[in-house]
């Protein structure tokens, strides 16, 4: 498999830097746990079929101590017992935001209200921005056909 563009961001360095800055702004473990951040990045990447981001975030989660059991169950989180209620709320919000066009009622009130029970306003907005940001990365990498694992070779 070959990417459509190699080193795609060299063509738009200002856009890349802006997106990197947005990404960095979401990495606030004091507001949203690292586990939740990686779970939502992985779930959105699964839905969007982004092998590049899946590889990156599964490896990041494993390096941070995430278990294989939980990683293998993210797509089936509703049936898996190892996720907290807060993680479930974050995963439900991730799915709703990632699948906006699939519903006549995108991000239904029950999903939002459940997330709001687990996160204060600042953490909730950080979660929303985290989900939006990974969806942006997914769309760029899927469109340009970035190859899973290639981020490790480029470093």
XYZ file of N, CA, C and O in Angstrom:
620
model
N 0.835 -1.169 0.000
C 0.000 0.000 0.000
C 0.889 1.244 0.000
O 1.846 1.329 0.753
N 0.547 2.180 -0.834
C 1.293 3.438 -0.929
C 0.362 4.602 -0.607
O -0.792 4.622 -1.040
N 0.873 5.585 0.106
C 0.057 6.766 0.364
C -0.134 7.587 -0.915
O 0.697 7.521 -1.826
N -1.229 8.327 -0.972
C -1.449 9.213 -2.113
C -0.449 10.364 -2.102
O -0.038 10.845 -3.167
N -0.121 10.826 -0.922
C 0.885 11.871 -0.740
C 1.842 11.414 0.343
O 1.404 10.948 1.390
N 3.108 11.537 0.083
C 4.097 11.259 1.124
C 4.422 12.580 1.799
O 4.538 13.615 1.136
N 4.569 12.522 3.129
C 4.866 13.730 3.892
C 3.881 14.842 3.511
O 4.277 15.944 3.134
N 2.596 14.497 3.584
C 1.539 15.381 3.102
C 1.545 16.761 3.743
O 1.155 17.742 3.128
N 2.008 16.872 4.958
C 1.942 18.155 5.661
C 2.996 19.160 5.226
O 2.870 20.343 5.505
N 4.033 18.703 4.497
C 5.046 19.659 4.033
C 4.434 20.659 3.055
O 4.947 21.753 2.890
N 3.306 20.280 2.443
C 2.648 21.161 1.478
C 1.844 22.262 2.166
O 1.551 23.281 1.543
N 1.475 22.037 3.430
C 0.665 23.008 4.184
C 1.201 23.108 5.610
O 0.517 22.780 6.576
N 2.428 23.576 5.772
C 3.039 23.569 7.104
C 2.274 24.392 8.134
O 2.217 24.011 9.306
N 1.690 25.508 7.736
C 0.944 26.317 8.705
C -0.297 25.570 9.197
O -0.625 25.614 10.380
N -0.966 24.883 8.298
C -2.138 24.095 8.681
C -1.734 22.958 9.607
O -2.403 22.682 10.608
N -0.639 22.308 9.284
C -0.148 21.221 10.126
C 0.197 21.728 11.521
O -0.176 21.124 12.522
N 0.902 22.842 11.592
C 1.277 23.397 12.894
C 0.038 23.793 13.694
O -0.012 23.582 14.911
N -0.966 24.344 13.035
C -2.203 24.722 13.724
C -2.919 23.484 14.253
O -3.409 23.474 15.398
N -2.965 22.437 13.456
C -3.615 21.199 13.891
C -2.828 20.536 15.018
O -3.415 20.021 15.972
N -1.511 20.576 14.940
C -0.669 20.040 16.031
C -0.909 20.819 17.319
O -0.985 20.246 18.395
N -1.031 22.137 17.215
C -1.294 22.956 18.396
C -2.667 22.622 18.986
O -2.816 22.511 20.211
N -3.647 22.419 18.125
C -4.980 22.016 18.602
C -4.894 20.666 19.296
O -5.437 20.484 20.389
N -4.201 19.730 18.690
C -4.008 18.402 19.290
C -3.349 18.523 20.663
O -3.802 17.925 21.636
N -2.285 19.301 20.754
C -1.584 19.466 22.030
C -2.495 20.078 23.083
O -2.402 19.735 24.255
N -3.380 20.965 22.666
C -4.280 21.610 23.622
C -5.274 20.639 24.242
O -5.855 20.926 25.285
N -5.472 19.487 23.611
C -6.422 18.491 24.140
C -5.770 17.541 25.135
O -6.464 16.788 25.811
N -4.483 17.564 25.226
C -3.762 16.612 26.078
C -3.595 17.191 27.482
O -2.516 17.621 27.857
N -4.684 17.176 28.200
C -4.718 17.730 29.556
C -5.203 16.646 30.512
O -6.388 16.528 30.790
N -4.253 15.863 31.010
C -4.593 14.743 31.889
C -5.276 15.182 33.176
O -5.976 14.403 33.806
N -5.084 16.428 33.564
C -5.714 16.901 34.788
C -7.214 17.161 34.596
O -7.959 17.228 35.566
N -7.661 17.296 33.358
C -9.081 17.518 33.071
C -9.769 16.276 32.527
O -10.937 16.039 32.783
N -9.034 15.516 31.724
C -9.576 14.333 31.062
C -8.482 13.271 31.098
O -7.380 13.513 30.609
N -8.767 12.123 31.685
C -7.701 11.133 31.855
C -7.097 10.724 30.511
O -7.771 10.734 29.478
N -5.829 10.358 30.578
C -5.138 9.876 29.383
C -5.876 8.661 28.804
O -5.999 8.528 27.593
N -6.396 7.796 29.682
C -7.130 6.608 29.219
C -8.337 7.014 28.382
O -8.565 6.451 27.303
N -9.097 7.972 28.859
C -10.281 8.411 28.103
C -9.864 9.063 26.795
O -10.458 8.801 25.739
N -8.835 9.881 26.836
C -8.370 10.528 25.609
C -8.017 9.495 24.542
O -8.422 9.616 23.387
N -7.274 8.465 24.937
C -6.868 7.456 23.958
C -8.046 6.576 23.533
O -8.157 6.208 22.359
N -8.943 6.248 24.448
C -10.117 5.457 24.075
C -10.928 6.154 22.993
O -11.343 5.522 22.014
N -11.154 7.452 23.140
C -11.966 8.142 22.136
C -11.207 8.298 20.825
O -11.817 8.198 19.750
N -9.900 8.481 20.903
C -9.122 8.560 19.655
C -9.162 7.225 18.911
O -9.286 7.181 17.683
N -9.065 6.148 19.652
C -9.108 4.817 19.030
C -10.495 4.546 18.466
O -10.632 4.084 17.326
N -11.546 4.837 19.234
C -12.907 4.539 18.761
C -13.250 5.332 17.513
O -13.798 4.782 16.553
N -12.952 6.618 17.486
C -13.224 7.415 16.284
C -12.435 6.869 15.095
O -12.966 6.763 13.981
N -11.181 6.497 15.341
C -10.338 5.963 14.265
C -10.874 4.632 13.750
O -10.786 4.346 12.548
N -11.452 3.809 14.626
C -12.087 2.565 14.187
C -13.255 2.872 13.263
O -13.389 2.281 12.191
N -14.111 3.777 13.701
C -15.305 4.123 12.909
C -14.903 4.682 11.552
O -15.498 4.336 10.529
N -13.875 5.536 11.540
C -13.455 6.183 10.295
C -12.519 5.324 9.448
O -12.153 5.712 8.351
N -12.127 4.158 9.960
C -11.252 3.273 9.198
C -9.864 3.835 8.987
O -9.248 3.604 7.944
N -9.338 4.555 9.975
C -8.010 5.160 9.847
C -6.960 4.262 10.493
O -6.701 4.336 11.697
N -6.351 3.404 9.696
C -5.330 2.499 10.190
C -4.120 3.233 10.740
O -3.500 2.798 11.711
N -3.764 4.352 10.136
C -2.631 5.153 10.592
C -2.854 5.604 12.035
O -2.004 5.401 12.904
N -4.022 6.205 12.306
C -4.313 6.704 13.658
C -4.567 5.554 14.636
O -4.182 5.647 15.805
N -5.196 4.488 14.172
C -5.400 3.326 15.046
C -4.072 2.791 15.542
O -3.892 2.559 16.739
N -3.144 2.587 14.638
C -1.834 2.076 15.013
C -1.168 3.014 16.015
O -0.655 2.572 17.044
N -1.199 4.301 15.734
C -0.550 5.277 16.606
C -1.171 5.268 18.006
O -0.460 5.182 19.008
N -2.495 5.337 18.089
C -3.139 5.497 19.387
C -3.232 4.190 20.175
O -3.181 4.229 21.407
N -3.304 3.062 19.515
C -3.226 1.795 20.246
C -1.834 1.662 20.861
O -1.698 1.278 22.034
N -0.806 2.004 20.099
C 0.556 1.941 20.646
C 0.761 2.951 21.770
O 1.400 2.640 22.774
N 0.214 4.144 21.624
C 0.303 5.149 22.694
C -0.397 4.639 23.953
O 0.119 4.782 25.063
N -1.581 4.047 23.779
C -2.337 3.533 24.927
C -1.587 2.391 25.608
O -1.501 2.336 26.840
N -1.023 1.491 24.823
C -0.255 0.378 25.397
C 0.976 0.899 26.151
O 1.276 0.422 27.240
N 1.649 1.877 25.583
C 2.826 2.446 26.237
C 2.454 3.098 27.568
O 3.272 3.134 28.490
N 1.220 3.577 27.660
C 0.751 4.206 28.900
C 0.160 3.190 29.873
O -0.339 3.561 30.927
N 0.201 1.893 29.501
C -0.243 0.852 30.417
C -1.624 0.286 30.156
O -2.124 -0.524 30.946
N -2.254 0.671 29.047
C -3.580 0.130 28.746
C -3.472 -1.367 28.484
O -2.479 -1.849 27.936
N -4.483 -2.125 28.893
C -4.456 -3.580 28.746
C -4.952 -4.019 27.373
O -5.789 -3.357 26.762
N -4.443 -5.150 26.923
C -4.912 -5.728 25.664
C -6.405 -6.029 25.742
O -7.129 -5.815 24.772
N -6.851 -6.515 26.880
C -8.260 -6.856 27.073
C -9.158 -5.662 26.738
O -10.125 -5.781 25.985
N -8.838 -4.505 27.270
C -9.640 -3.308 27.001
C -9.463 -2.836 25.563
O -10.439 -2.472 24.904
N -8.242 -2.862 25.060
C -8.002 -2.415 23.689
C -8.756 -3.271 22.677
O -9.295 -2.749 21.709
N -8.805 -4.570 22.923
C -9.509 -5.472 22.003
C -11.022 -5.316 22.083
O -11.729 -5.786 21.195
N -11.503 -4.660 23.127
C -12.943 -4.554 23.355
C -13.532 -3.189 23.047
O -14.732 -2.993 23.224
N -12.733 -2.252 22.598
C -13.240 -0.888 22.416
C -14.422 -0.852 21.449
O -15.425 -0.193 21.728
N -14.338 -1.553 20.339
C -15.448 -1.524 19.383
C -16.720 -2.126 19.973
O -17.822 -1.761 19.573
N -16.583 -3.019 20.938
C -17.737 -3.644 21.589
C -17.900 -3.180 23.022
O -18.326 -3.947 23.884
N -17.596 -1.928 23.292
C -17.583 -1.403 24.655
C -18.903 -1.573 25.389
O -18.921 -1.721 26.599
N -20.000 -1.587 24.680
C -21.304 -1.731 25.358
C -21.448 -3.098 26.024
O -22.133 -3.233 27.027
N -20.809 -4.113 25.458
C -20.918 -5.473 25.988
C -19.731 -5.880 26.845
O -19.725 -6.968 27.412
N -18.731 -5.044 26.932
C -17.521 -5.382 27.688
C -17.593 -4.764 29.085
O -17.918 -3.585 29.217
N -17.273 -5.537 30.111
C -17.422 -5.041 31.484
C -16.292 -4.152 31.981
O -16.389 -3.603 33.067
N -15.234 -3.971 31.222
C -14.041 -3.319 31.778
C -13.991 -1.806 31.613
O -12.959 -1.215 31.841
N -15.062 -1.182 31.203
C -15.059 0.268 31.031
C -15.882 0.943 32.118
O -16.960 0.464 32.469
N -15.373 2.051 32.634
C -16.089 2.799 33.662
C -17.293 3.506 33.032
O -17.387 3.645 31.803
N -18.165 4.000 33.872
C -19.327 4.750 33.375
C -18.881 6.020 32.655
O -19.464 6.392 31.637
N -17.855 6.675 33.153
C -17.344 7.874 32.483
C -16.761 7.514 31.106
O -16.980 8.235 30.123
N -16.026 6.421 31.026
C -15.477 5.985 29.738
C -16.590 5.636 28.767
O -16.530 5.980 27.579
N -17.637 4.986 29.256
C -18.788 4.643 28.403
C -19.472 5.908 27.877
O -19.848 5.981 26.707
N -19.609 6.903 28.746
C -20.218 8.165 28.318
C -19.365 8.837 27.243
O -19.890 9.356 26.252
N -18.045 8.804 27.425
C -17.132 9.394 26.438
C -17.179 8.631 25.115
O -17.177 9.241 24.041
N -17.242 7.317 25.181
C -17.311 6.507 23.955
C -18.641 6.729 23.221
O -18.666 6.820 21.983
N -19.735 6.857 23.952
C -21.032 7.119 23.318
C -21.016 8.483 22.622
O -21.508 8.628 21.488
N -20.442 9.484 23.285
C -20.341 10.810 22.676
C -19.437 10.761 21.445
O -19.742 11.374 20.416
N -18.355 10.005 21.531
C -17.452 9.844 20.383
C -18.202 9.274 19.189
O -18.078 9.783 18.066
N -18.961 8.228 19.412
C -19.708 7.619 18.311
C -20.730 8.586 17.723
O -20.862 8.693 16.501
N -21.447 9.301 18.570
C -22.449 10.243 18.074
C -21.795 11.367 17.261
O -22.266 11.707 16.167
N -20.708 11.935 17.773
C -20.039 13.021 17.053
C -19.380 12.546 15.761
O -19.327 13.284 14.781
N -18.872 11.336 15.757
C -18.185 10.809 14.579
C -19.185 10.425 13.493
O -18.877 10.500 12.306
N -20.388 10.066 13.892
C -21.420 9.637 12.940
C -22.525 10.678 12.776
O -23.680 10.323 12.613
N -22.200 11.942 12.806
C -23.203 13.002 12.715
C -24.208 12.810 11.577
O -25.403 12.948 11.794
N -23.767 12.499 10.371
C -24.739 12.396 9.278
C -25.608 11.134 9.323
O -26.551 11.013 8.554
N -25.311 10.206 10.228
C -26.042 8.935 10.279
C -27.329 9.003 11.090
O -28.022 7.996 11.208
N -27.653 10.155 11.652
C -28.815 10.241 12.518
C -29.589 11.520 12.251
O -28.997 12.569 11.991
N -30.906 11.417 12.349
C -31.725 12.625 12.211
C -31.624 13.476 13.469
O -32.014 14.634 13.473
N -31.099 12.884 14.539
C -30.886 13.605 15.790
C -29.442 13.412 16.230
O -29.158 12.678 17.168
N -28.503 14.082 15.533
C -27.099 13.918 15.914
C -26.874 14.348 17.363
O -27.445 15.316 17.824
N -26.052 13.619 18.045
C -25.736 13.850 19.452
C -27.028 14.079 20.244
O -27.324 15.184 20.687
N -27.797 13.012 20.414
C -29.061 13.118 21.158
C -28.834 13.604 22.592
O -27.762 13.418 23.174
N -29.871 14.220 23.145
C -29.782 14.776 24.491
C -29.365 13.742 25.527
O -28.595 14.063 26.433
N -29.840 12.502 25.408
C -29.490 11.507 26.428
C -27.992 11.216 26.434
O -27.396 11.022 27.498
N -27.364 11.220 25.263
C -25.918 10.994 25.189
C -25.174 12.191 25.780
O -24.252 12.041 26.583
N -25.578 13.395 25.407
C -24.954 14.597 25.953
C -25.149 14.669 27.463
O -24.210 14.930 28.212
N -26.379 14.465 27.914
C -26.684 14.560 29.350
C -25.896 13.544 30.163
O -25.431 13.843 31.262
N -25.733 12.350 29.628
C -24.946 11.335 30.325
C -23.482 11.763 30.419
O -22.852 11.631 31.473
N -22.937 12.286 29.343
C -21.553 12.771 29.384
C -21.429 13.919 30.392
O -20.458 13.975 31.161
N -22.409 14.800 30.424
C -22.377 15.944 31.340
C -22.464 15.508 32.804
O -22.024 16.243 33.684
N -22.985 14.319 33.056
C -23.010 13.793 34.432
C -21.609 13.406 34.910
O -21.337 13.409 36.101
N -20.749 13.054 33.975
C -19.422 12.538 34.317
C -18.299 13.559 34.174
O -17.204 13.343 34.696
N -18.563 14.636 33.452
C -17.519 15.620 33.178
C -18.049 17.018 33.451
O -19.170 17.338 33.050
N -17.235 17.853 34.099
C -17.655 19.244 34.273
C -17.570 19.941 32.915
O -17.109 19.362 31.930
N -18.016 21.183 32.853
C -18.101 21.885 31.565
C -16.749 21.964 30.855
O -16.672 21.763 29.638
N -15.692 22.233 31.605
C -14.371 22.343 30.981
C -13.910 20.992 30.424
O -13.433 20.907 29.290
N -14.060 19.935 31.200
C -13.662 18.604 30.734
C -14.549 18.147 29.575
O -14.064 17.513 28.630
N -15.819 18.496 29.632
C -16.739 18.118 28.555
C -16.348 18.792 27.245
O -16.309 18.155 26.191
N -16.013 20.085 27.313
C -15.570 20.762 26.093
C -14.232 20.227 25.610
O -14.000 20.110 24.404
N -13.359 19.855 26.532
C -12.095 19.248 26.138
C -12.350 17.918 25.429
O -11.714 17.604 24.420
N -13.306 17.161 25.930
C -13.687 15.907 25.280
C -14.217 16.167 23.873
O -13.830 15.491 22.914
N -15.081 17.153 23.722
C -15.636 17.501 22.406
C -14.515 17.894 21.446
O -14.478 17.436 20.293
N -13.575 18.709 21.905
C -12.475 19.137 21.039
C -11.559 17.956 20.710
O -11.090 17.825 19.577
N -11.334 17.074 21.662
C -10.520 15.877 21.414
C -11.160 15.017 20.324
O -10.478 14.560 19.399
N -12.455 14.815 20.420
C -13.172 14.004 19.426
C -13.142 14.686 18.058
O -12.877 14.044 17.030
N -13.383 15.987 18.036
C -13.354 16.718 16.763
C -11.962 16.670 16.134
O -11.824 16.494 14.919
N -10.936 16.786 16.965
C -9.559 16.794 16.456
C -9.175 15.447 15.862
O -8.613 15.392 14.763
N -9.497 14.351 16.546
C -9.135 13.041 15.983
C -9.921 12.776 14.707
O -9.397 12.190 13.761
N -11.149 13.259 14.631
C -11.904 13.109 13.388
C -11.238 13.878 12.249
O -11.211 13.405 11.113
N -10.665 15.031 12.541
C -9.944 15.788 11.513
C -8.707 15.022 11.054
O -8.473 14.860 9.849
N -7.902 14.556 12.019
C -6.722 13.754 11.655
C -7.135 12.533 10.831
O -6.490 12.210 9.819
N -8.192 11.838 11.257
C -8.665 10.655 10.523
C -8.996 11.000 9.077
O -8.607 10.283 8.152
N -9.721 12.072 8.887
C -10.152 12.436 7.538
C -8.962 12.786 6.642
O -8.940 12.428 5.465
N -7.987 13.475 7.187
C -6.792 13.798 6.409
C -6.032 12.522 6.056
O -5.658 12.301 4.898
N -5.808 11.668 7.041
C -4.997 10.470 6.814
C -5.706 9.429 5.959
O -5.053 8.755 5.149
N -7.020 9.292 6.094
C -7.757 8.354 5.242
C -7.767 8.868 3.802
O -7.528 8.111 2.855
N -8.017 10.157 3.625
C -8.074 10.733 2.278
C -6.749 10.607 1.550
O -6.710 10.296 0.358
N -5.646 10.821 2.275
C -4.327 10.744 1.638
C -3.715 9.350 1.733
O -2.572 9.147 1.331
N -4.509 8.412 2.271
C -4.118 7.002 2.398
C -2.792 6.801 3.121
O -1.903 6.082 2.636
N -2.671 7.395 4.287
C -1.465 7.196 5.080
C -1.454 5.765 5.623
O -2.477 5.243 6.042
N -0.328 5.148 5.568
C -0.172 3.733 5.891
C 0.052 3.529 7.381
O 0.871 4.223 8.004
N -0.666 2.587 7.947
C -0.490 2.252 9.365
C 0.978 1.938 9.625
O 1.612 1.208 8.875
N 1.499 2.503 10.703
C 2.887 2.266 11.082
C 3.876 3.213 10.437
O 5.027 3.283 10.880
N 3.468 3.948 9.419
C 4.417 4.810 8.708
C 4.882 5.979 9.574
O 5.960 6.523 9.350
N 4.100 6.357 10.586
C 4.552 7.440 11.480
C 5.797 7.028 12.253
O 6.622 7.856 12.599
N 5.952 5.725 12.497
C 7.134 5.243 13.216
C 8.359 5.270 12.324
O 9.458 5.507 12.766
N 8.173 5.007 11.060
C 9.301 5.011 10.118
C 9.735 6.420 9.792
O 10.895 6.649 9.480
N 8.804 7.373 9.840
C 9.116 8.760 9.476
C 9.855 9.484 10.587
O 10.472 10.505 10.338
N 9.783 8.971 11.811
C 10.400 9.674 12.934
C 11.903 9.608 12.894
O 12.533 8.742 12.482
